[in-house]
């Protein structure tokens, strides 16, 4: 059975130009291994150092958001280290651009905070995003944030198009949403 699934997944990912994909429980050590493997792949493919840096930086930030904020967890929600939380990360090559997507389940209240943080960034120029990033480094972390909002700003800073996101109520789990963040590099 696994051999058939392996071939089916391989064909699906090749046809969709998937460069990297992971879905499951994520931890900091797993993130480190994922980034190292993806970095080697990008180097072997001859991807420029600037594009590699942007891709890897965004991949780290998106995956850390899963580790910090996803509600599907094997560890207590108040545990600050060694977290193990469920999410998905996918990188595709589409029309000469890398598209990074991450998805995870969040509480409905957290979904609104995400909307409030991301929506305004979509309207800013790259120069304005860089200015906000520099200002955020000097400020205290906002309530409920584990990094002064730097993760989303870092991703937005590295993109070649405005961030895209969706928040869809999960009817199977009332009071929760599926959060999908998309960054084009």
mmCIF file of C-alpha atoms in Angstrom:
data_model
loop_
_atom_site.group_PDB
_atom_site.id
_atom_site.type_symbol
_atom_site.label_atom_id
_atom_site.label_comp_id
_atom_site.label_asym_id
_atom_site.label_seq_id
_atom_site.Cartn_x
_atom_site.Cartn_y
_atom_site.Cartn_z
ATOM 1 C CA UNK A 1 0.000 0.000 0.000
ATOM 2 C CA UNK A 2 2.700 2.521 0.943
ATOM 3 C CA UNK A 3 4.491 1.947 -2.361
ATOM 4 C CA UNK A 4 1.370 2.963 -4.311
ATOM 5 C CA UNK A 5 0.847 6.017 -2.117
ATOM 6 C CA UNK A 6 4.498 6.960 -2.514
ATOM 7 C CA UNK A 7 4.207 6.886 -6.315
ATOM 8 C CA UNK A 8 0.874 8.739 -6.262
ATOM 9 C CA UNK A 9 2.246 11.484 -4.012
ATOM 10 C CA UNK A 10 5.387 11.747 -6.100
ATOM 11 C CA UNK A 11 3.387 12.266 -9.292
ATOM 12 C CA UNK A 12 1.049 14.743 -7.607
ATOM 13 C CA UNK A 13 3.895 16.835 -6.207
ATOM 14 C CA UNK A 14 5.944 16.740 -9.411
ATOM 15 C CA UNK A 15 2.961 17.824 -11.479
ATOM 16 C CA UNK A 16 2.164 20.673 -9.104
ATOM 17 C CA UNK A 17 5.804 21.875 -8.992
ATOM 18 C CA UNK A 18 6.001 21.223 -5.248
ATOM 19 C CA UNK A 19 9.485 22.008 -3.971
ATOM 20 C CA UNK A 20 8.758 21.226 -0.340
ATOM 21 C CA UNK A 21 5.801 19.886 1.633
ATOM 22 C CA UNK A 22 5.188 18.839 5.216
ATOM 23 C CA UNK A 23 1.976 18.183 7.100
ATOM 24 C CA UNK A 24 1.929 16.911 10.657
ATOM 25 C CA UNK A 25 3.127 17.801 14.101
ATOM 26 C CA UNK A 26 5.935 20.372 14.066
ATOM 27 C CA UNK A 27 8.595 21.100 16.677
ATOM 28 C CA UNK A 28 11.633 23.363 16.733
ATOM 29 C CA UNK A 29 14.075 20.454 16.112
ATOM 30 C CA UNK A 30 11.957 19.283 13.165
ATOM 31 C CA UNK A 31 11.892 22.831 11.770
ATOM 32 C CA UNK A 32 15.693 22.952 11.960
ATOM 33 C CA UNK A 33 15.968 19.683 10.020
ATOM 34 C CA UNK A 34 13.373 20.788 7.438
ATOM 35 C CA UNK A 35 15.209 24.049 6.774
ATOM 36 C CA UNK A 36 18.565 22.288 6.455
ATOM 37 C CA UNK A 37 17.181 19.808 3.922
ATOM 38 C CA UNK A 38 15.358 22.484 1.913
ATOM 39 C CA UNK A 39 18.481 24.681 1.931
ATOM 40 C CA UNK A 40 20.546 21.876 0.369
ATOM 41 C CA UNK A 41 17.844 21.302 -2.259
ATOM 42 C CA UNK A 42 17.785 25.009 -3.188
ATOM 43 C CA UNK A 43 21.596 25.147 -3.388
ATOM 44 C CA UNK A 44 21.691 22.096 -5.676
ATOM 45 C CA UNK A 45 19.051 23.717 -7.891
ATOM 46 C CA UNK A 46 21.186 26.856 -8.216
ATOM 47 C CA UNK A 47 18.693 29.206 -6.561
ATOM 48 C CA UNK A 48 20.306 32.597 -5.926
ATOM 49 C CA UNK A 49 21.518 33.351 -2.405
ATOM 50 C CA UNK A 50 19.065 36.266 -2.035
ATOM 51 C CA UNK A 51 16.090 34.090 -3.020
ATOM 52 C CA UNK A 52 17.321 31.260 -0.756
ATOM 53 C CA UNK A 53 17.615 33.654 2.177
ATOM 54 C CA UNK A 54 14.088 34.992 1.626
ATOM 55 C CA UNK A 55 12.609 31.526 1.164
ATOM 56 C CA UNK A 56 14.303 30.043 4.203
ATOM 57 C CA UNK A 57 13.551 33.067 6.390
ATOM 58 C CA UNK A 58 9.874 32.955 5.443
ATOM 59 C CA UNK A 59 9.715 29.176 5.844
ATOM 60 C CA UNK A 60 11.156 29.515 9.358
ATOM 61 C CA UNK A 61 8.748 32.301 10.345
ATOM 62 C CA UNK A 62 5.689 30.532 8.928
ATOM 63 C CA UNK A 63 6.575 27.268 10.635
ATOM 64 C CA UNK A 64 7.349 29.008 13.923
ATOM 65 C CA UNK A 65 3.883 30.567 13.759
ATOM 66 C CA UNK A 66 2.485 27.025 13.611
ATOM 67 C CA UNK A 67 4.668 25.969 16.547
ATOM 68 C CA UNK A 68 3.593 28.975 18.631
ATOM 69 C CA UNK A 69 -0.070 29.445 17.721
ATOM 70 C CA UNK A 70 -1.677 26.294 16.265
ATOM 71 C CA UNK A 71 -4.285 24.894 18.639
ATOM 72 C CA UNK A 72 -3.881 21.250 17.598
ATOM 73 C CA UNK A 73 -1.135 20.251 19.992
ATOM 74 C CA UNK A 74 0.398 17.294 21.767
ATOM 75 C CA UNK A 75 1.875 19.567 24.425
ATOM 76 C CA UNK A 76 0.017 21.714 26.996
ATOM 77 C CA UNK A 77 -1.104 24.985 25.392
ATOM 78 C CA UNK A 78 0.674 27.025 28.076
ATOM 79 C CA UNK A 79 3.986 25.228 27.557
ATOM 80 C CA UNK A 80 6.524 27.737 26.212
ATOM 81 C CA UNK A 81 9.219 25.378 24.980
ATOM 82 C CA UNK A 82 9.401 22.005 23.248
ATOM 83 C CA UNK A 83 6.012 22.628 21.671
ATOM 84 C CA UNK A 84 4.567 20.087 19.255
ATOM 85 C CA UNK A 85 1.704 21.464 17.142
ATOM 86 C CA UNK A 86 -0.087 20.417 13.944
ATOM 87 C CA UNK A 87 0.141 22.331 10.685
ATOM 88 C CA UNK A 88 1.080 22.149 7.027
ATOM 89 C CA UNK A 89 3.720 23.945 4.984
ATOM 90 C CA UNK A 90 4.020 23.845 1.205
ATOM 91 C CA UNK A 91 6.423 25.545 -1.226
ATOM 92 C CA UNK A 92 5.687 25.493 -4.953
ATOM 93 C CA UNK A 93 7.407 27.048 -7.945
ATOM 94 C CA UNK A 94 4.779 28.869 -9.991
ATOM 95 C CA UNK A 95 5.512 31.067 -13.015
ATOM 96 C CA UNK A 96 9.052 31.757 -11.834
ATOM 97 C CA UNK A 97 8.074 32.610 -8.259
ATOM 98 C CA UNK A 98 8.159 30.505 -5.137
ATOM 99 C CA UNK A 99 4.837 30.389 -3.315
ATOM 100 C CA UNK A 100 4.935 29.454 0.367
ATOM 101 C CA UNK A 101 1.730 28.434 2.108
ATOM 102 C CA UNK A 102 1.156 27.391 5.672
ATOM 103 C CA UNK A 103 -2.055 26.248 7.301
ATOM 104 C CA UNK A 104 -3.104 25.527 10.843
ATOM 105 C CA UNK A 105 -6.154 25.690 13.073
ATOM 106 C CA UNK A 106 -6.547 28.702 15.392
ATOM 107 C CA UNK A 107 -9.157 29.884 17.879
ATOM 108 C CA UNK A 108 -11.737 32.246 16.342
ATOM 109 C CA UNK A 109 -10.546 35.090 18.605
ATOM 110 C CA UNK A 110 -6.961 34.590 17.387
ATOM 111 C CA UNK A 111 -8.254 34.639 13.800
ATOM 112 C CA UNK A 112 -9.498 38.188 14.212
ATOM 113 C CA UNK A 113 -6.147 39.302 15.635
ATOM 114 C CA UNK A 114 -4.424 37.735 12.616
ATOM 115 C CA UNK A 115 -6.768 39.591 10.261
ATOM 116 C CA UNK A 116 -6.066 42.880 12.069
ATOM 117 C CA UNK A 117 -2.287 42.352 11.763
ATOM 118 C CA UNK A 118 -2.113 41.089 8.187
ATOM 119 C CA UNK A 119 -4.769 43.099 6.328
ATOM 120 C CA UNK A 120 -3.048 46.503 6.803
ATOM 121 C CA UNK A 121 0.282 45.057 5.610
ATOM 122 C CA UNK A 122 -1.291 44.141 2.283
ATOM 123 C CA UNK A 123 -1.711 47.870 1.506
ATOM 124 C CA UNK A 124 1.861 48.945 2.336
ATOM 125 C CA UNK A 125 4.821 49.365 0.014
ATOM 126 C CA UNK A 126 8.013 47.395 0.662
ATOM 127 C CA UNK A 127 9.627 50.583 2.017
ATOM 128 C CA UNK A 128 6.762 51.066 4.488
ATOM 129 C CA UNK A 129 6.984 47.416 5.574
ATOM 130 C CA UNK A 130 10.731 47.785 6.180
ATOM 131 C CA UNK A 131 10.069 50.938 8.213
ATOM 132 C CA UNK A 132 7.482 49.103 10.348
ATOM 133 C CA UNK A 133 9.907 46.222 10.794
ATOM 134 C CA UNK A 134 12.638 48.582 12.059
ATOM 135 C CA UNK A 135 10.151 50.210 14.437
ATOM 136 C CA UNK A 136 8.860 46.831 15.706
ATOM 137 C CA UNK A 137 12.385 45.724 16.620
ATOM 138 C CA UNK A 138 12.580 48.616 19.074
ATOM 139 C CA UNK A 139 9.098 48.067 20.603
ATOM 140 C CA UNK A 140 7.726 45.587 23.114
ATOM 141 C CA UNK A 141 5.796 42.586 21.849
ATOM 142 C CA UNK A 142 2.052 43.186 21.392
ATOM 143 C CA UNK A 143 -0.337 41.293 23.670
ATOM 144 C CA UNK A 144 -0.605 37.656 22.621
ATOM 145 C CA UNK A 145 2.513 37.815 20.445
ATOM 146 C CA UNK A 146 5.671 35.858 21.042
ATOM 147 C CA UNK A 147 7.919 38.088 18.947
ATOM 148 C CA UNK A 148 6.746 41.710 18.669
ATOM 149 C CA UNK A 149 4.878 40.797 15.485
ATOM 150 C CA UNK A 150 8.218 40.441 13.736
ATOM 151 C CA UNK A 151 7.376 37.111 12.089
ATOM 152 C CA UNK A 152 4.601 38.461 9.872
ATOM 153 C CA UNK A 153 6.640 41.596 9.140
ATOM 154 C CA UNK A 154 9.662 39.463 8.207
ATOM 155 C CA UNK A 155 7.579 37.429 5.777
ATOM 156 C CA UNK A 156 5.944 40.550 4.301
ATOM 157 C CA UNK A 157 9.371 42.181 3.925
ATOM 158 C CA UNK A 158 10.677 39.226 1.899
ATOM 159 C CA UNK A 159 7.749 38.901 -0.523
ATOM 160 C CA UNK A 160 7.426 40.081 -4.098
ATOM 161 C CA UNK A 161 3.636 40.474 -3.780
ATOM 162 C CA UNK A 162 1.278 41.324 -0.916
ATOM 163 C CA UNK A 163 0.659 38.566 1.614
ATOM 164 C CA UNK A 164 -2.505 36.592 1.070
ATOM 165 C CA UNK A 165 -4.461 34.842 3.790
ATOM 166 C CA UNK A 166 -7.729 33.145 4.486
ATOM 167 C CA UNK A 167 -9.592 32.355 7.666
ATOM 168 C CA UNK A 168 -12.336 29.786 7.291
ATOM 169 C CA UNK A 169 -14.579 28.698 10.129
ATOM 170 C CA UNK A 170 -14.175 24.999 10.776
ATOM 171 C CA UNK A 171 -17.682 23.519 11.099
ATOM 172 C CA UNK A 172 -16.218 20.319 12.566
ATOM 173 C CA UNK A 173 -14.711 22.340 15.432
ATOM 174 C CA UNK A 174 -16.952 25.278 16.413
ATOM 175 C CA UNK A 175 -15.062 28.329 17.638
ATOM 176 C CA UNK A 176 -12.036 27.576 15.450
ATOM 177 C CA UNK A 177 -10.793 28.629 12.018
ATOM 178 C CA UNK A 178 -8.357 27.244 9.501
ATOM 179 C CA UNK A 179 -5.730 29.928 8.903
ATOM 180 C CA UNK A 180 -3.856 29.829 5.601
ATOM 181 C CA UNK A 181 -1.036 32.305 4.916
ATOM 182 C CA UNK A 182 0.457 32.634 1.431
ATOM 183 C CA UNK A 183 3.697 34.460 0.568
ATOM 184 C CA UNK A 184 5.120 34.854 -2.946
ATOM 185 C CA UNK A 185 8.876 35.241 -3.317
#
